[in-house]
Amino acid sequence: MNRQRLSLQGGSMNTWSRRALLAAGFSLTVTSAAFAALSDVDPGPYTFATGGYPMWYKDSLDQSLELCQSRATSTRAPGAPGAPAYMCTLLPEPGIYDDALPLVFPDNWPPEMFWFLAETSIPQVGNSGYELEVYVAGIEAAFAAENPVDGDQQSFARIRIRASVPRTGTYTITHPYGVETVNVTTAGRRAINITRDIGIGAPGNFQGALGGAIGPWLKGVGGPYTEANPDTGTTETYIGDPNITEAVTGSPFNTNFVRIEGPAGAIQTNTFTVSGKVLDPRAQTPVTLERATYSRNGSGTRVEVFAKAPSEASLCMRNGLALIGTPPSPCQFTLTSDNNGLFFSQQFNQSVPPEVVVVTASNAVGGTQPTALSSKLSDVVKVSTARYDWANKRLLIEASSSDEVAVPDLLAQGYGRLSKSGTLQSITVNDLAQPPATVTVKSARGGSDVEPVIVVGNAPVEAANQPPLAQADVGSTSVGVPITLNLLLNDSDPDGNVPLTISDLTQPGTGLGGVVMNGTTSVTYTPPTGATQPLVANFSYRAVDAKGLKSEPATVTINVAPNQAPTANPETVATLGVPLTINVLANDTDPEGNVPLSVTNITQPAAGRGTVSTDGTTVTYTPPATVTTAFTTTFTYQARDSLGGLSTPGTVTVNVSPRPAAETFAVTAATVTARSNNRYNWDISGTSSVTTGNTVTVRVTTTTGVQTLGTATVALTGRWRLAVSNSTTIIPTAAPTATITTSQGTTRTVNVVVQ
């Protein structure tokens, strides 16, 4: 049979979820019919006799197989040196399971075992690249973290198919428990790679494997086989011999073979290796190993073992895992019974204590199977002193181990390692606020002891908690402007029970605004809007200390000033008979910063002197259609702040001149210079004959479309220039252009020189 650990054929079996694991190069369709595979599982209780697993699984034909843990070997296919031909699948694991010794939980137990296992393969012919590497059908016992640990036990039903195919396409795999249709998109080794593990659930839940495809059991046609268990002398029955290949029966579909058909042809095998031990109907002898300890000093070693079993049972023990004598026996010493189910054994004068003892329980009268349990020996820890003194708030722990020869380290749980002085070890814990109820001391040799703490002296009487002191607070703001106050900043607690928090916050009177919590230490007060007179708002709160005690109420007073009007400043502008947009708010202000400001209540110029309009932000002056002589006109507006406050009217003076007969306009230079780090310098300049109220707007072509570069004013000299340096947002195209428009309506488009 395949002696390699199954888990190593595709990673640890304990990492699979309840699903099929498929290679990336194919898709899978399962086309087998439904069938009642397994019908039942041992309901428990589960004992160490079977490693904490169910004793048996039963198929739909009422055949029960037990967890195969016998070291019986085949009389049909003798094994090689170092590789016995076991009838059970027992895979050695260095440091964990030695198959040369009896199998005992938890000290000599393999990471995986089986209730049932059937395997086969089909080697390739020549270099065809067409083979079945392995087919596996089994009910497996494993551990969640791989190595044997009580509480990690799991079981699952596994179907695994690994095949290499030389050609892509659709393949059909017929096997004893179903039919798989696989679409292979990448040929080669393990092009078909299916692992389907059903039943892995929470440790200790073994029902899930019943939902797998396994069952009824496959059986070797030469079986059943009987072999003698070398550890117990019992004759055992098996449904197959995993050391020989043979035809099988038992497939629910009468497909007692594995066949692969597809573009590469067909390959088939009718032989398998099968492992499965028929259930021994006798129950295991109940036994509990309650204590296995040792002590030693200069006079020798003493081993003590305590166990519990039915009163009619016989218990014996041995030092170490190996059987004793010839013929091999599990018994080296007999445990004495008190005839009430309690058993005890002790040995003296051993120079070195054994690492492991094995207790075997049998009951010839009750007709049960022998049960073997193992345990590592531990020392006996005794806490001689566990005392807390209120006077110095000091805890003293003194303890000793029963091993007085190789004195092991002792650790006080939660406090640290004890200091050694001969066989007595101690630790002193200073500044401990109060005594613990008990202390636990653990030994490096496995022993432990829990001792109640003796308390010396009286606990100090704590003074009654005093309420915190909340002080009055004062704040000031103006209408519509919220203010945040840290009310606890000037508060205190006489006992130092901090941090303080705010509680019982009240609201100001009607029409005086509102207050809300801002976290646990501050509040935000929002005054009303539109008040034209000063007002005072009051509210209260209590401070709460860390123990929940509240202060007396403290009053918070907020002085609220009325909203102050913004200031609209006068302006003077000029135009050459063309409409002019004026940013009248540019030089206006609000004393409280209640912005943005807006334009309202504009008046019109004198009749025949043009008109004005506003969008709320700017004012546009439009002169008469015909201006033949220069004149000056005025209009007014008011600035309004964000709270509705109005300024006194601001006056705008407009100097209007006749429009020039024609504008003479030129672009004398247009360049863009590339700098490091994707920066650009733009420089565009020219001249205009219109020097009063004339502005120039420049738009350029960029990698994101046409963008406005900026606006320049024509100087009294007639020259204008727009320069933008280190721009990272206005990136020129490969052949950029610039379109320049004056406020007189003149437009020029020129090429921009890239430097």
PDB file of N, CA and C in Angstrom, residues 255-327:
ATOM      1  N   THR A 255     -19.528  -0.658  -9.564  1.00  0.00           N
ATOM      2  CA  THR A 255     -18.350  -0.203 -10.323  1.00  0.00           C
ATOM      3  C   THR A 255     -17.134  -0.415  -9.438  1.00  0.00           C
ATOM      4  N   ASN A 256     -16.749  -1.672  -9.286  1.00  0.00           N
ATOM      5  CA  ASN A 256     -15.634  -2.025  -8.411  1.00  0.00           C
ATOM      6  C   ASN A 256     -14.308  -1.874  -9.154  1.00  0.00           C
ATOM      7  N   PHE A 257     -14.114  -0.701  -9.736  1.00  0.00           N
ATOM      8  CA  PHE A 257     -12.916  -0.410 -10.520  1.00  0.00           C
ATOM      9  C   PHE A 257     -12.750   1.101 -10.586  1.00  0.00           C
ATOM     10  N   VAL A 258     -11.622   1.539 -11.138  1.00  0.00           N
ATOM     11  CA  VAL A 258     -11.413   2.942 -11.488  1.00  0.00           C
ATOM     12  C   VAL A 258     -11.055   2.981 -12.963  1.00  0.00           C
ATOM     13  N   ARG A 259     -11.816   3.751 -13.735  1.00  0.00           N
ATOM     14  CA  ARG A 259     -11.578   3.863 -15.179  1.00  0.00           C
ATOM     15  C   ARG A 259     -11.583   5.345 -15.553  1.00  0.00           C
ATOM     16  N   ILE A 260     -10.601   5.753 -16.362  1.00  0.00           N
ATOM     17  CA  ILE A 260     -10.519   7.119 -16.881  1.00  0.00           C
ATOM     18  C   ILE A 260     -10.640   7.039 -18.395  1.00  0.00           C
ATOM     19  N   GLU A 261     -11.586   7.792 -18.959  1.00  0.00           N
ATOM     20  CA  GLU A 261     -11.810   7.819 -20.401  1.00  0.00           C
ATOM     21  C   GLU A 261     -11.790   9.261 -20.878  1.00  0.00           C
ATOM     22  N   GLY A 262     -11.163   9.483 -22.052  1.00  0.00           N
ATOM     23  CA  GLY A 262     -11.110  10.831 -22.584  1.00  0.00           C
ATOM     24  C   GLY A 262     -10.314  10.894 -23.863  1.00  0.00           C
ATOM     25  N   PRO A 263      -9.909  12.099 -24.278  1.00  0.00           N
ATOM     26  CA  PRO A 263      -9.172  12.268 -25.542  1.00  0.00           C
ATOM     27  C   PRO A 263      -7.889  11.447 -25.613  1.00  0.00           C
ATOM     28  N   ALA A 264      -7.285  11.085 -24.456  1.00  0.00           N
ATOM     29  CA  ALA A 264      -6.046  10.301 -24.471  1.00  0.00           C
ATOM     30  C   ALA A 264      -6.320   8.808 -24.465  1.00  0.00           C
ATOM     31  N   GLY A 265      -7.584   8.387 -24.532  1.00  0.00           N
ATOM     32  CA  GLY A 265      -7.925   6.977 -24.511  1.00  0.00           C
ATOM     33  C   GLY A 265      -8.517   6.580 -23.180  1.00  0.00           C
ATOM     34  N   ALA A 266      -8.416   5.282 -22.854  1.00  0.00           N
ATOM     35  CA  ALA A 266      -8.995   4.761 -21.619  1.00  0.00           C
ATOM     36  C   ALA A 266      -7.958   3.937 -20.870  1.00  0.00           C
ATOM     37  N   ILE A 267      -7.924   4.104 -19.531  1.00  0.00           N
ATOM     38  CA  ILE A 267      -7.104   3.271 -18.662  1.00  0.00           C
ATOM     39  C   ILE A 267      -7.984   2.812 -17.514  1.00  0.00           C
ATOM     40  N   GLN A 268      -7.691   1.609 -16.974  1.00  0.00           N
ATOM     41  CA  GLN A 268      -8.575   1.047 -15.952  1.00  0.00           C
ATOM     42  C   GLN A 268      -7.795   0.113 -15.047  1.00  0.00           C
ATOM     43  N   THR A 269      -8.197   0.048 -13.769  1.00  0.00           N
ATOM     44  CA  THR A 269      -7.697  -0.955 -12.828  1.00  0.00           C
ATOM     45  C   THR A 269      -8.864  -1.524 -12.052  1.00  0.00           C
ATOM     46  N   ASN A 270      -8.772  -2.835 -11.740  1.00  0.00           N
ATOM     47  CA  ASN A 270      -9.813  -3.518 -10.976  1.00  0.00           C
ATOM     48  C   ASN A 270      -9.315  -3.952  -9.601  1.00  0.00           C
ATOM     49  N   THR A 271      -8.082  -3.547  -9.223  1.00  0.00           N
ATOM     50  CA  THR A 271      -7.524  -4.003  -7.954  1.00  0.00           C
ATOM     51  C   THR A 271      -7.231  -2.825  -7.040  1.00  0.00           C
ATOM     52  N   PHE A 272      -7.343  -3.088  -5.730  1.00  0.00           N
ATOM     53  CA  PHE A 272      -7.171  -2.065  -4.708  1.00  0.00           C
ATOM     54  C   PHE A 272      -6.416  -2.666  -3.523  1.00  0.00           C
ATOM     55  N   THR A 273      -5.891  -1.800  -2.666  1.00  0.00           N
ATOM     56  CA  THR A 273      -5.504  -2.197  -1.313  1.00  0.00           C
ATOM     57  C   THR A 273      -6.591  -1.682  -0.383  1.00  0.00           C
ATOM     58  N   VAL A 274      -7.005  -2.522   0.578  1.00  0.00           N
ATOM     59  CA  VAL A 274      -8.120  -2.174   1.455  1.00  0.00           C
ATOM     60  C   VAL A 274      -7.716  -2.411   2.903  1.00  0.00           C
ATOM     61  N   SER A 275      -8.042  -1.442   3.757  1.00  0.00           N
ATOM     62  CA  SER A 275      -7.800  -1.566   5.194  1.00  0.00           C
ATOM     63  C   SER A 275      -9.088  -1.251   5.932  1.00  0.00           C
ATOM     64  N   GLY A 276      -9.444  -2.127   6.874  1.00  0.00           N
ATOM     65  CA  GLY A 276     -10.623  -1.893   7.706  1.00  0.00           C
ATOM     66  C   GLY A 276     -10.766  -3.010   8.711  1.00  0.00           C
ATOM     67  N   LYS A 277     -10.919  -2.682   9.975  1.00  0.00           N
ATOM     68  CA  LYS A 277     -11.003  -3.674  11.048  1.00  0.00           C
ATOM     69  C   LYS A 277     -12.451  -3.809  11.499  1.00  0.00           C
ATOM     70  N   VAL A 278     -12.948  -5.046  11.458  1.00  0.00           N
ATOM     71  CA  VAL A 278     -14.327  -5.309  11.857  1.00  0.00           C
ATOM     72  C   VAL A 278     -14.465  -5.048  13.360  1.00  0.00           C
ATOM     73  N   LEU A 279     -15.558  -4.397  13.726  1.00  0.00           N
ATOM     74  CA  LEU A 279     -15.771  -3.999  15.109  1.00  0.00           C
ATOM     75  C   LEU A 279     -15.795  -5.204  16.038  1.00  0.00           C
ATOM     76  N   ASP A 280     -14.977  -5.142  17.092  1.00  0.00           N
ATOM     77  CA  ASP A 280     -15.065  -6.090  18.205  1.00  0.00           C
ATOM     78  C   ASP A 280     -16.255  -5.658  19.045  1.00  0.00           C
ATOM     79  N   PRO A 281     -17.276  -6.484  19.198  1.00  0.00           N
ATOM     80  CA  PRO A 281     -18.496  -6.039  19.890  1.00  0.00           C
ATOM     81  C   PRO A 281     -18.290  -5.749  21.371  1.00  0.00           C
ATOM     82  N   ARG A 282     -17.154  -6.187  21.919  1.00  0.00           N
ATOM     83  CA  ARG A 282     -16.911  -5.908  23.335  1.00  0.00           C
ATOM     84  C   ARG A 282     -16.593  -4.425  23.539  1.00  0.00           C
ATOM     85  N   ALA A 283     -17.146  -3.836  24.575  1.00  0.00           N
ATOM     86  CA  ALA A 283     -16.843  -2.438  24.897  1.00  0.00           C
ATOM     87  C   ALA A 283     -15.474  -2.346  25.545  1.00  0.00           C
ATOM     88  N   GLN A 284     -14.922  -1.151  25.533  1.00  0.00           N
ATOM     89  CA  GLN A 284     -13.663  -0.916  26.231  1.00  0.00           C
ATOM     90  C   GLN A 284     -13.919  -0.892  27.742  1.00  0.00           C
ATOM     91  N   THR A 285     -12.956  -1.362  28.507  1.00  0.00           N
ATOM     92  CA  THR A 285     -13.067  -1.291  29.965  1.00  0.00           C
ATOM     93  C   THR A 285     -12.932   0.160  30.404  1.00  0.00           C
ATOM     94  N   PRO A 286     -13.934   0.721  31.086  1.00  0.00           N
ATOM     95  CA  PRO A 286     -13.820   2.128  31.507  1.00  0.00           C
ATOM     96  C   PRO A 286     -12.679   2.310  32.505  1.00  0.00           C
ATOM     97  N   VAL A 287     -11.889   3.345  32.324  1.00  0.00           N
ATOM     98  CA  VAL A 287     -10.812   3.645  33.259  1.00  0.00           C
ATOM     99  C   VAL A 287     -10.459   5.119  33.146  1.00  0.00           C
ATOM    100  N   THR A 288     -10.163   5.738  34.273  1.00  0.00           N
ATOM    101  CA  THR A 288      -9.712   7.132  34.314  1.00  0.00           C
ATOM    102  C   THR A 288      -8.419   7.189  35.110  1.00  0.00           C
ATOM    103  N   LEU A 289      -7.395   7.771  34.510  1.00  0.00           N
ATOM    104  CA  LEU A 289      -6.117   7.948  35.194  1.00  0.00           C
ATOM    105  C   LEU A 289      -6.152   9.304  35.892  1.00  0.00           C
ATOM    106  N   GLU A 290      -6.303   9.275  37.227  1.00  0.00           N
ATOM    107  CA  GLU A 290      -6.547  10.511  37.957  1.00  0.00           C
ATOM    108  C   GLU A 290      -5.277  11.234  38.370  1.00  0.00           C
ATOM    109  N   ARG A 291      -4.206  10.479  38.604  1.00  0.00           N
ATOM    110  CA  ARG A 291      -2.963  11.140  39.000  1.00  0.00           C
ATOM    111  C   ARG A 291      -1.804  10.186  38.793  1.00  0.00           C
ATOM    112  N   ALA A 292      -0.697  10.722  38.269  1.00  0.00           N
ATOM    113  CA  ALA A 292       0.543   9.961  38.128  1.00  0.00           C
ATOM    114  C   ALA A 292       1.673  10.902  38.496  1.00  0.00           C
ATOM    115  N   THR A 293       2.248  10.730  39.691  1.00  0.00           N
ATOM    116  CA  THR A 293       3.242  11.675  40.200  1.00  0.00           C
ATOM    117  C   THR A 293       4.451  10.920  40.733  1.00  0.00           C
ATOM    118  N   TYR A 294       5.505  11.692  40.946  1.00  0.00           N
ATOM    119  CA  TYR A 294       6.717  11.110  41.525  1.00  0.00           C
ATOM    120  C   TYR A 294       7.284  12.079  42.552  1.00  0.00           C
ATOM    121  N   SER A 295       8.114  11.533  43.421  1.00  0.00           N
ATOM    122  CA  SER A 295       8.922  12.343  44.334  1.00  0.00           C
ATOM    123  C   SER A 295      10.273  11.656  44.458  1.00  0.00           C
ATOM    124  N   ARG A 296      11.307  12.447  44.687  1.00  0.00           N
ATOM    125  CA  ARG A 296      12.623  11.835  44.885  1.00  0.00           C
ATOM    126  C   ARG A 296      13.491  12.735  45.755  1.00  0.00           C
ATOM    127  N   ASN A 297      14.364  12.053  46.495  1.00  0.00           N
ATOM    128  CA  ASN A 297      15.353  12.728  47.320  1.00  0.00           C
ATOM    129  C   ASN A 297      16.605  11.860  47.337  1.00  0.00           C
ATOM    130  N   GLY A 298      17.484  12.121  48.272  1.00  0.00           N
ATOM    131  CA  GLY A 298      18.728  11.364  48.308  1.00  0.00           C
ATOM    132  C   GLY A 298      18.540   9.896  48.588  1.00  0.00           C
ATOM    133  N   SER A 299      17.383   9.497  49.099  1.00  0.00           N
ATOM    134  CA  SER A 299      17.140   8.092  49.428  1.00  0.00           C
ATOM    135  C   SER A 299      16.564   7.303  48.267  1.00  0.00           C
ATOM    136  N   GLY A 300      16.091   7.958  47.221  1.00  0.00           N
ATOM    137  CA  GLY A 300      15.521   7.249  46.092  1.00  0.00           C
ATOM    138  C   GLY A 300      14.313   7.959  45.519  1.00  0.00           C
ATOM    139  N   THR A 301      13.584   7.206  44.681  1.00  0.00           N
ATOM    140  CA  THR A 301      12.445   7.758  43.946  1.00  0.00           C
ATOM    141  C   THR A 301      11.182   6.996  44.313  1.00  0.00           C
ATOM    142  N   ARG A 302      10.095   7.712  44.352  1.00  0.00           N
ATOM    143  CA  ARG A 302       8.796   7.118  44.654  1.00  0.00           C
ATOM    144  C   ARG A 302       7.822   7.540  43.563  1.00  0.00           C
ATOM    145  N   VAL A 303       7.116   6.565  42.967  1.00  0.00           N
ATOM    146  CA  VAL A 303       6.112   6.810  41.937  1.00  0.00           C
ATOM    147  C   VAL A 303       4.755   6.413  42.498  1.00  0.00           C
ATOM    148  N   GLU A 304       3.760   7.270  42.331  1.00  0.00           N
ATOM    149  CA  GLU A 304       2.410   7.000  42.810  1.00  0.00           C
ATOM    150  C   GLU A 304       1.423   7.195  41.672  1.00  0.00           C
ATOM    151  N   VAL A 305       0.538   6.211  41.487  1.00  0.00           N
ATOM    152  CA  VAL A 305      -0.456   6.254  40.417  1.00  0.00           C
ATOM    153  C   VAL A 305      -1.828   6.018  41.032  1.00  0.00           C
ATOM    154  N   PHE A 306      -2.782   6.882  40.688  1.00  0.00           N
ATOM    155  CA  PHE A 306      -4.161   6.789  41.159  1.00  0.00           C
ATOM    156  C   PHE A 306      -5.070   6.650  39.938  1.00  0.00           C
ATOM    157  N   ALA A 307      -6.024   5.718  39.987  1.00  0.00           N
ATOM    158  CA  ALA A 307      -6.925   5.502  38.855  1.00  0.00           C
ATOM    159  C   ALA A 307      -8.309   5.164  39.374  1.00  0.00           C
ATOM    160  N   LYS A 308      -9.292   5.246  38.468  1.00  0.00           N
ATOM    161  CA  LYS A 308     -10.677   4.923  38.801  1.00  0.00           C
ATOM    162  C   LYS A 308     -11.226   4.018  37.704  1.00  0.00           C
ATOM    163  N   ALA A 309     -11.902   2.938  38.084  1.00  0.00           N
ATOM    164  CA  ALA A 309     -12.469   1.976  37.140  1.00  0.00           C
ATOM    165  C   ALA A 309     -13.565   1.205  37.862  1.00  0.00           C
ATOM    166  N   PRO A 310     -14.365   0.404  37.126  1.00  0.00           N
ATOM    167  CA  PRO A 310     -15.353  -0.435  37.811  1.00  0.00           C
ATOM    168  C   PRO A 310     -14.678  -1.313  38.871  1.00  0.00           C
ATOM    169  N   SER A 311     -15.365  -1.553  39.964  1.00  0.00           N
ATOM    170  CA  SER A 311     -14.751  -2.269  41.091  1.00  0.00           C
ATOM    171  C   SER A 311     -14.317  -3.676  40.712  1.00  0.00           C
ATOM    172  N   GLU A 312     -14.977  -4.298  39.716  1.00  0.00           N
ATOM    173  CA  GLU A 312     -14.609  -5.656  39.328  1.00  0.00           C
ATOM    174  C   GLU A 312     -13.458  -5.698  38.334  1.00  0.00           C
ATOM    175  N   ALA A 313     -12.969  -4.538  37.896  1.00  0.00           N
ATOM    176  CA  ALA A 313     -11.882  -4.487  36.920  1.00  0.00           C
ATOM    177  C   ALA A 313     -10.549  -4.792  37.587  1.00  0.00           C
ATOM    178  N   SER A 314      -9.583  -5.177  36.751  1.00  0.00           N
ATOM    179  CA  SER A 314      -8.202  -5.381  37.189  1.00  0.00           C
ATOM    180  C   SER A 314      -7.331  -4.354  36.491  1.00  0.00           C
ATOM    181  N   LEU A 315      -6.491  -3.672  37.261  1.00  0.00           N
ATOM    182  CA  LEU A 315      -5.636  -2.629  36.695  1.00  0.00           C
ATOM    183  C   LEU A 315      -4.180  -2.957  36.979  1.00  0.00           C
ATOM    184  N   CYS A 316      -3.352  -2.745  35.962  1.00  0.00           N
ATOM    185  CA  CYS A 316      -1.916  -2.881  36.132  1.00  0.00           C
ATOM    186  C   CYS A 316      -1.246  -1.722  35.425  1.00  0.00           C
ATOM    187  N   MET A 317       0.045  -1.587  35.639  1.00  0.00           N
ATOM    188  CA  MET A 317       0.771  -0.481  35.025  1.00  0.00           C
ATOM    189  C   MET A 317       2.180  -0.931  34.683  1.00  0.00           C
ATOM    190  N   ARG A 318       2.806  -0.126  33.822  1.00  0.00           N
ATOM    191  CA  ARG A 318       4.210  -0.349  33.494  1.00  0.00           C
ATOM    192  C   ARG A 318       4.886   1.002  33.340  1.00  0.00           C
ATOM    193  N   ASN A 319       6.176   1.005  33.574  1.00  0.00           N
ATOM    194  CA  ASN A 319       6.971   2.211  33.381  1.00  0.00           C
ATOM    195  C   ASN A 319       7.461   2.245  31.942  1.00  0.00           C
ATOM    196  N   GLY A 320       7.004   3.210  31.167  1.00  0.00           N
ATOM    197  CA  GLY A 320       7.384   3.318  29.765  1.00  0.00           C
ATOM    198  C   GLY A 320       6.331   2.726  28.858  1.00  0.00           C
ATOM    199  N   LEU A 321       6.480   3.006  27.553  1.00  0.00           N
ATOM    200  CA  LEU A 321       5.494   2.555  26.574  1.00  0.00           C
ATOM    201  C   LEU A 321       5.672   1.096  26.193  1.00  0.00           C
ATOM    202  N   ALA A 322       6.897   0.586  26.233  1.00  0.00           N
ATOM    203  CA  ALA A 322       7.182  -0.769  25.757  1.00  0.00           C
ATOM    204  C   ALA A 322       6.541  -1.812  26.671  1.00  0.00           C
ATOM    205  N   LEU A 323       6.090  -2.927  26.046  1.00  0.00           N
ATOM    206  CA  LEU A 323       5.569  -4.044  26.820  1.00  0.00           C
ATOM    207  C   LEU A 323       6.700  -4.700  27.609  1.00  0.00           C
ATOM    208  N   ILE A 324       6.323  -5.494  28.612  1.00  0.00           N
ATOM    209  CA  ILE A 324       7.285  -6.053  29.558  1.00  0.00           C
ATOM    210  C   ILE A 324       7.396  -7.563  29.375  1.00  0.00           C
ATOM    211  N   GLY A 325       8.629  -8.069  29.350  1.00  0.00           N
ATOM    212  CA  GLY A 325       8.887  -9.501  29.440  1.00  0.00           C
ATOM    213  C   GLY A 325       8.598 -10.281  28.184  1.00  0.00           C
ATOM    214  N   THR A 326       8.664 -11.631  28.337  1.00  0.00           N
ATOM    215  CA  THR A 326       8.414 -12.577  27.255  1.00  0.00           C
ATOM    216  C   THR A 326       7.473 -13.656  27.773  1.00  0.00           C
ATOM    217  N   PRO A 327       6.318 -13.875  27.181  1.00  0.00           N
ATOM    218  CA  PRO A 327       5.788 -13.055  26.079  1.00  0.00           C
ATOM    219  C   PRO A 327       5.473 -11.648  26.571  1.00  0.00           C
TER     220      PRO A 327
END
